[in-house]
Amino acid sequence: MKKIPQAVAMILLVSALSATDAAAQSSVRKDGGPVRMDTAQLLEQKVRDFLVGAGKNDPAAHDAFWADDLIYTGSSGAVKTKQEIMKSVRESGMQPAKDAGKETYTAEDVKVHDYGDYAVVNFRLVRNAEENGKPMVNHYRNTGIFRRDGAQDWRVIAWQATKVEPEKQAAAK
């Protein structure tokens, strides 16, 4: 009789270990094998992927990135909710498309501090655009607080963007 509970315990233990192992895997290699990513790698990639989608005003990218209870403070100091951001993204999607490839966003100097189910991400956002036929580059410092909802679902609950003035951009390099 003792063997049945031990067998059940072993099955549960193996299942729990497999679930933990699967939760740690966030990507798949080209050959189909798992790639392990720690929280810093995962969130850095999430930010980079979001910047590609956000540059295209992709509502799905915004919906997956921002938590429903988001507090977003833009570089102008204006505070927005996720609902306001989503409305703006949808409305801009109804406008005629800008010239493709004229505006891109990238992340540099990414730092991640992992606090378990929360993490703080800070990076320099670089916006490359063309305005009136002239190239324009803007830099912003962004800090976001991510909350883990489930094994791999990280969402931003707070965000702060600060524009770096051109003379300070040059000094920072």
PDB file of N, CA, C and O in Angstrom, residues 65-101:
ATOM      1  N   PHE A  65       1.557  44.471 -24.049  1.00  0.00           N
ATOM      2  CA  PHE A  65       2.660  45.073 -23.293  1.00  0.00           C
ATOM      3  C   PHE A  65       2.183  45.762 -22.015  1.00  0.00           C
ATOM      4  O   PHE A  65       2.788  45.613 -20.957  1.00  0.00           O
ATOM      5  N   TRP A  66       1.109  46.532 -22.105  1.00  0.00           N
ATOM      6  CA  TRP A  66       0.636  47.332 -20.975  1.00  0.00           C
ATOM      7  C   TRP A  66      -0.371  46.558 -20.139  1.00  0.00           C
ATOM      8  O   TRP A  66      -1.277  45.918 -20.663  1.00  0.00           O
ATOM      9  N   ALA A  67      -0.265  46.656 -18.810  1.00  0.00           N
ATOM     10  CA  ALA A  67      -1.251  46.070 -17.896  1.00  0.00           C
ATOM     11  C   ALA A  67      -2.507  46.939 -17.899  1.00  0.00           C
ATOM     12  O   ALA A  67      -2.452  48.140 -18.202  1.00  0.00           O
ATOM     13  N   ASP A  68      -3.630  46.341 -17.560  1.00  0.00           N
ATOM     14  CA  ASP A  68      -4.890  47.091 -17.542  1.00  0.00           C
ATOM     15  C   ASP A  68      -4.859  48.236 -16.538  1.00  0.00           C
ATOM     16  O   ASP A  68      -5.531  49.246 -16.726  1.00  0.00           O
ATOM     17  N   ASP A  69      -4.067  48.100 -15.457  1.00  0.00           N
ATOM     18  CA  ASP A  69      -4.000  49.136 -14.425  1.00  0.00           C
ATOM     19  C   ASP A  69      -2.769  50.036 -14.585  1.00  0.00           C
ATOM     20  O   ASP A  69      -2.290  50.628 -13.618  1.00  0.00           O
ATOM     21  N   LEU A  70      -2.289  50.176 -15.800  1.00  0.00           N
ATOM     22  CA  LEU A  70      -1.099  50.975 -16.123  1.00  0.00           C
ATOM     23  C   LEU A  70      -1.221  52.437 -15.687  1.00  0.00           C
ATOM     24  O   LEU A  70      -2.282  53.050 -15.813  1.00  0.00           O
ATOM     25  N   ILE A  71      -0.092  52.971 -15.204  1.00  0.00           N
ATOM     26  CA  ILE A  71       0.080  54.419 -15.018  1.00  0.00           C
ATOM     27  C   ILE A  71       1.265  54.793 -15.905  1.00  0.00           C
ATOM     28  O   ILE A  71       2.391  54.361 -15.663  1.00  0.00           O
ATOM     29  N   TYR A  72       1.016  55.566 -16.960  1.00  0.00           N
ATOM     30  CA  TYR A  72       2.044  55.929 -17.937  1.00  0.00           C
ATOM     31  C   TYR A  72       2.269  57.432 -17.864  1.00  0.00           C
ATOM     32  O   TYR A  72       1.319  58.211 -17.989  1.00  0.00           O
ATOM     33  N   THR A  73       3.512  57.830 -17.647  1.00  0.00           N
ATOM     34  CA  THR A  73       3.850  59.252 -17.655  1.00  0.00           C
ATOM     35  C   THR A  73       4.764  59.495 -18.847  1.00  0.00           C
ATOM     36  O   THR A  73       5.885  58.985 -18.896  1.00  0.00           O
ATOM     37  N   GLY A  74       4.267  60.245 -19.816  1.00  0.00           N
ATOM     38  CA  GLY A  74       5.027  60.530 -21.028  1.00  0.00           C
ATOM     39  C   GLY A  74       6.075  61.597 -20.799  1.00  0.00           C
ATOM     40  O   GLY A  74       6.138  62.226 -19.737  1.00  0.00           O
ATOM     41  N   SER A  75       6.885  61.821 -21.815  1.00  0.00           N
ATOM     42  CA  SER A  75       7.981  62.793 -21.696  1.00  0.00           C
ATOM     43  C   SER A  75       7.478  64.218 -21.510  1.00  0.00           C
ATOM     44  O   SER A  75       8.204  65.069 -21.016  1.00  0.00           O
ATOM     45  N   SER A  76       6.213  64.477 -21.851  1.00  0.00           N
ATOM     46  CA  SER A  76       5.644  65.815 -21.651  1.00  0.00           C
ATOM     47  C   SER A  76       5.106  65.994 -20.234  1.00  0.00           C
ATOM     48  O   SER A  76       4.721  67.096 -19.851  1.00  0.00           O
ATOM     49  N   GLY A  77       5.049  64.881 -19.482  1.00  0.00           N
ATOM     50  CA  GLY A  77       4.499  64.931 -18.129  1.00  0.00           C
ATOM     51  C   GLY A  77       3.047  64.502 -18.071  1.00  0.00           C
ATOM     52  O   GLY A  77       2.489  64.373 -16.985  1.00  0.00           O
ATOM     53  N   ALA A  78       2.422  64.280 -19.223  1.00  0.00           N
ATOM     54  CA  ALA A  78       1.025  63.847 -19.255  1.00  0.00           C
ATOM     55  C   ALA A  78       0.916  62.403 -18.773  1.00  0.00           C
ATOM     56  O   ALA A  78       1.714  61.548 -19.156  1.00  0.00           O
ATOM     57  N   VAL A  79      -0.081  62.151 -17.920  1.00  0.00           N
ATOM     58  CA  VAL A  79      -0.325  60.814 -17.384  1.00  0.00           C
ATOM     59  C   VAL A  79      -1.465  60.188 -18.181  1.00  0.00           C
ATOM     60  O   VAL A  79      -2.492  60.832 -18.431  1.00  0.00           O
ATOM     61  N   LYS A  80      -1.259  58.915 -18.587  1.00  0.00           N
ATOM     62  CA  LYS A  80      -2.261  58.212 -19.384  1.00  0.00           C
ATOM     63  C   LYS A  80      -2.526  56.836 -18.796  1.00  0.00           C
ATOM     64  O   LYS A  80      -1.667  56.243 -18.146  1.00  0.00           O
ATOM     65  N   THR A  81      -3.700  56.321 -19.092  1.00  0.00           N
ATOM     66  CA  THR A  81      -4.074  54.959 -18.740  1.00  0.00           C
ATOM     67  C   THR A  81      -3.895  54.069 -19.973  1.00  0.00           C
ATOM     68  O   THR A  81      -3.719  54.572 -21.090  1.00  0.00           O
ATOM     69  N   LYS A  82      -3.977  52.776 -19.784  1.00  0.00           N
ATOM     70  CA  LYS A  82      -3.909  51.866 -20.926  1.00  0.00           C
ATOM     71  C   LYS A  82      -5.067  52.153 -21.875  1.00  0.00           C
ATOM     72  O   LYS A  82      -4.883  52.143 -23.095  1.00  0.00           O
ATOM     73  N   GLN A  83      -6.236  52.407 -21.344  1.00  0.00           N
ATOM     74  CA  GLN A  83      -7.401  52.660 -22.182  1.00  0.00           C
ATOM     75  C   GLN A  83      -7.171  53.881 -23.082  1.00  0.00           C
ATOM     76  O   GLN A  83      -7.536  53.874 -24.263  1.00  0.00           O
ATOM     77  N   GLU A  84      -6.554  54.920 -22.544  1.00  0.00           N
ATOM     78  CA  GLU A  84      -6.265  56.116 -23.352  1.00  0.00           C
ATOM     79  C   GLU A  84      -5.214  55.822 -24.425  1.00  0.00           C
ATOM     80  O   GLU A  84      -5.337  56.286 -25.558  1.00  0.00           O
ATOM     81  N   ILE A  85      -4.205  55.042 -24.069  1.00  0.00           N
ATOM     82  CA  ILE A  85      -3.178  54.675 -25.043  1.00  0.00           C
ATOM     83  C   ILE A  85      -3.804  53.837 -26.153  1.00  0.00           C
ATOM     84  O   ILE A  85      -3.555  54.086 -27.349  1.00  0.00           O
ATOM     85  N   MET A  86      -4.630  52.862 -25.801  1.00  0.00           N
ATOM     86  CA  MET A  86      -5.253  52.004 -26.801  1.00  0.00           C
ATOM     87  C   MET A  86      -6.154  52.807 -27.734  1.00  0.00           C
ATOM     88  O   MET A  86      -6.162  52.581 -28.948  1.00  0.00           O
ATOM     89  N   LYS A  87      -6.894  53.757 -27.194  1.00  0.00           N
ATOM     90  CA  LYS A  87      -7.756  54.608 -28.024  1.00  0.00           C
ATOM     91  C   LYS A  87      -6.908  55.399 -29.010  1.00  0.00           C
ATOM     92  O   LYS A  87      -7.224  55.478 -30.201  1.00  0.00           O
ATOM     93  N   SER A  88      -5.809  55.965 -28.540  1.00  0.00           N
ATOM     94  CA  SER A  88      -4.917  56.739 -29.404  1.00  0.00           C
ATOM     95  C   SER A  88      -4.303  55.872 -30.505  1.00  0.00           C
ATOM     96  O   SER A  88      -4.222  56.279 -31.662  1.00  0.00           O
ATOM     97  N   VAL A  89      -3.886  54.660 -30.147  1.00  0.00           N
ATOM     98  CA  VAL A  89      -3.284  53.749 -31.128  1.00  0.00           C
ATOM     99  C   VAL A  89      -4.309  53.363 -32.185  1.00  0.00           C
ATOM    100  O   VAL A  89      -4.005  53.365 -33.379  1.00  0.00           O
ATOM    101  N   ARG A  90      -5.535  53.059 -31.759  1.00  0.00           N
ATOM    102  CA  ARG A  90      -6.580  52.689 -32.721  1.00  0.00           C
ATOM    103  C   ARG A  90      -6.899  53.853 -33.657  1.00  0.00           C
ATOM    104  O   ARG A  90      -7.071  53.666 -34.856  1.00  0.00           O
ATOM    105  N   GLU A  91      -6.975  55.060 -33.088  1.00  0.00           N
ATOM    106  CA  GLU A  91      -7.272  56.233 -33.915  1.00  0.00           C
ATOM    107  C   GLU A  91      -6.153  56.520 -34.908  1.00  0.00           C
ATOM    108  O   GLU A  91      -6.411  56.871 -36.051  1.00  0.00           O
ATOM    109  N   SER A  92      -4.908  56.350 -34.487  1.00  0.00           N
ATOM    110  CA  SER A  92      -3.797  56.597 -35.412  1.00  0.00           C
ATOM    111  C   SER A  92      -3.757  55.530 -36.497  1.00  0.00           C
ATOM    112  O   SER A  92      -3.295  55.782 -37.606  1.00  0.00           O
ATOM    113  N   GLY A  93      -4.285  54.329 -36.199  1.00  0.00           N
ATOM    114  CA  GLY A  93      -4.365  53.273 -37.203  1.00  0.00           C
ATOM    115  C   GLY A  93      -5.369  53.592 -38.295  1.00  0.00           C
ATOM    116  O   GLY A  93      -5.292  53.049 -39.391  1.00  0.00           O
ATOM    117  N   MET A  94      -6.302  54.493 -38.014  1.00  0.00           N
ATOM    118  CA  MET A  94      -7.296  54.892 -39.015  1.00  0.00           C
ATOM    119  C   MET A  94      -6.773  55.992 -39.938  1.00  0.00           C
ATOM    120  O   MET A  94      -7.367  56.284 -40.951  1.00  0.00           O
ATOM    121  N   GLN A  95      -5.658  56.609 -39.546  1.00  0.00           N
ATOM    122  CA  GLN A  95      -5.062  57.675 -40.350  1.00  0.00           C
ATOM    123  C   GLN A  95      -4.297  57.068 -41.520  1.00  0.00           C
ATOM    124  O   GLN A  95      -3.852  55.927 -41.448  1.00  0.00           O
ATOM    125  N   PRO A  96      -4.090  57.832 -42.594  1.00  0.00           N
ATOM    126  CA  PRO A  96      -3.266  57.322 -43.696  1.00  0.00           C
ATOM    127  C   PRO A  96      -1.875  56.960 -43.177  1.00  0.00           C
ATOM    128  O   PRO A  96      -1.303  57.663 -42.349  1.00  0.00           O
ATOM    129  N   ALA A  97      -1.347  55.834 -43.656  1.00  0.00           N
ATOM    130  CA  ALA A  97      -0.048  55.345 -43.185  1.00  0.00           C
ATOM    131  C   ALA A  97       1.071  56.303 -43.553  1.00  0.00           C
ATOM    132  O   ALA A  97       1.095  56.859 -44.641  1.00  0.00           O
ATOM    133  N   LYS A  98       2.005  56.480 -42.601  1.00  0.00           N
ATOM    134  CA  LYS A  98       3.210  57.264 -42.877  1.00  0.00           C
ATOM    135  C   LYS A  98       4.084  56.449 -43.815  1.00  0.00           C
ATOM    136  O   LYS A  98       3.890  55.248 -43.974  1.00  0.00           O
ATOM    137  N   ASP A  99       5.064  57.077 -44.402  1.00  0.00           N
ATOM    138  CA  ASP A  99       6.002  56.348 -45.246  1.00  0.00           C
ATOM    139  C   ASP A  99       6.656  55.250 -44.421  1.00  0.00           C
ATOM    140  O   ASP A  99       7.236  55.520 -43.373  1.00  0.00           O
ATOM    141  N   ALA A 100       6.561  54.022 -44.911  1.00  0.00           N
ATOM    142  CA  ALA A 100       7.129  52.878 -44.182  1.00  0.00           C
ATOM    143  C   ALA A 100       8.628  53.044 -44.035  1.00  0.00           C
ATOM    144  O   ALA A 100       9.316  53.484 -44.937  1.00  0.00           O
ATOM    145  N   GLY A 101       9.120  52.684 -42.866  1.00  0.00           N
ATOM    146  CA  GLY A 101      10.558  52.719 -42.633  1.00  0.00           C
ATOM    147  C   GLY A 101      11.114  54.091 -42.302  1.00  0.00           C
ATOM    148  O   GLY A 101      12.313  54.248 -42.115  1.00  0.00           O
TER     149      GLY A 101
END
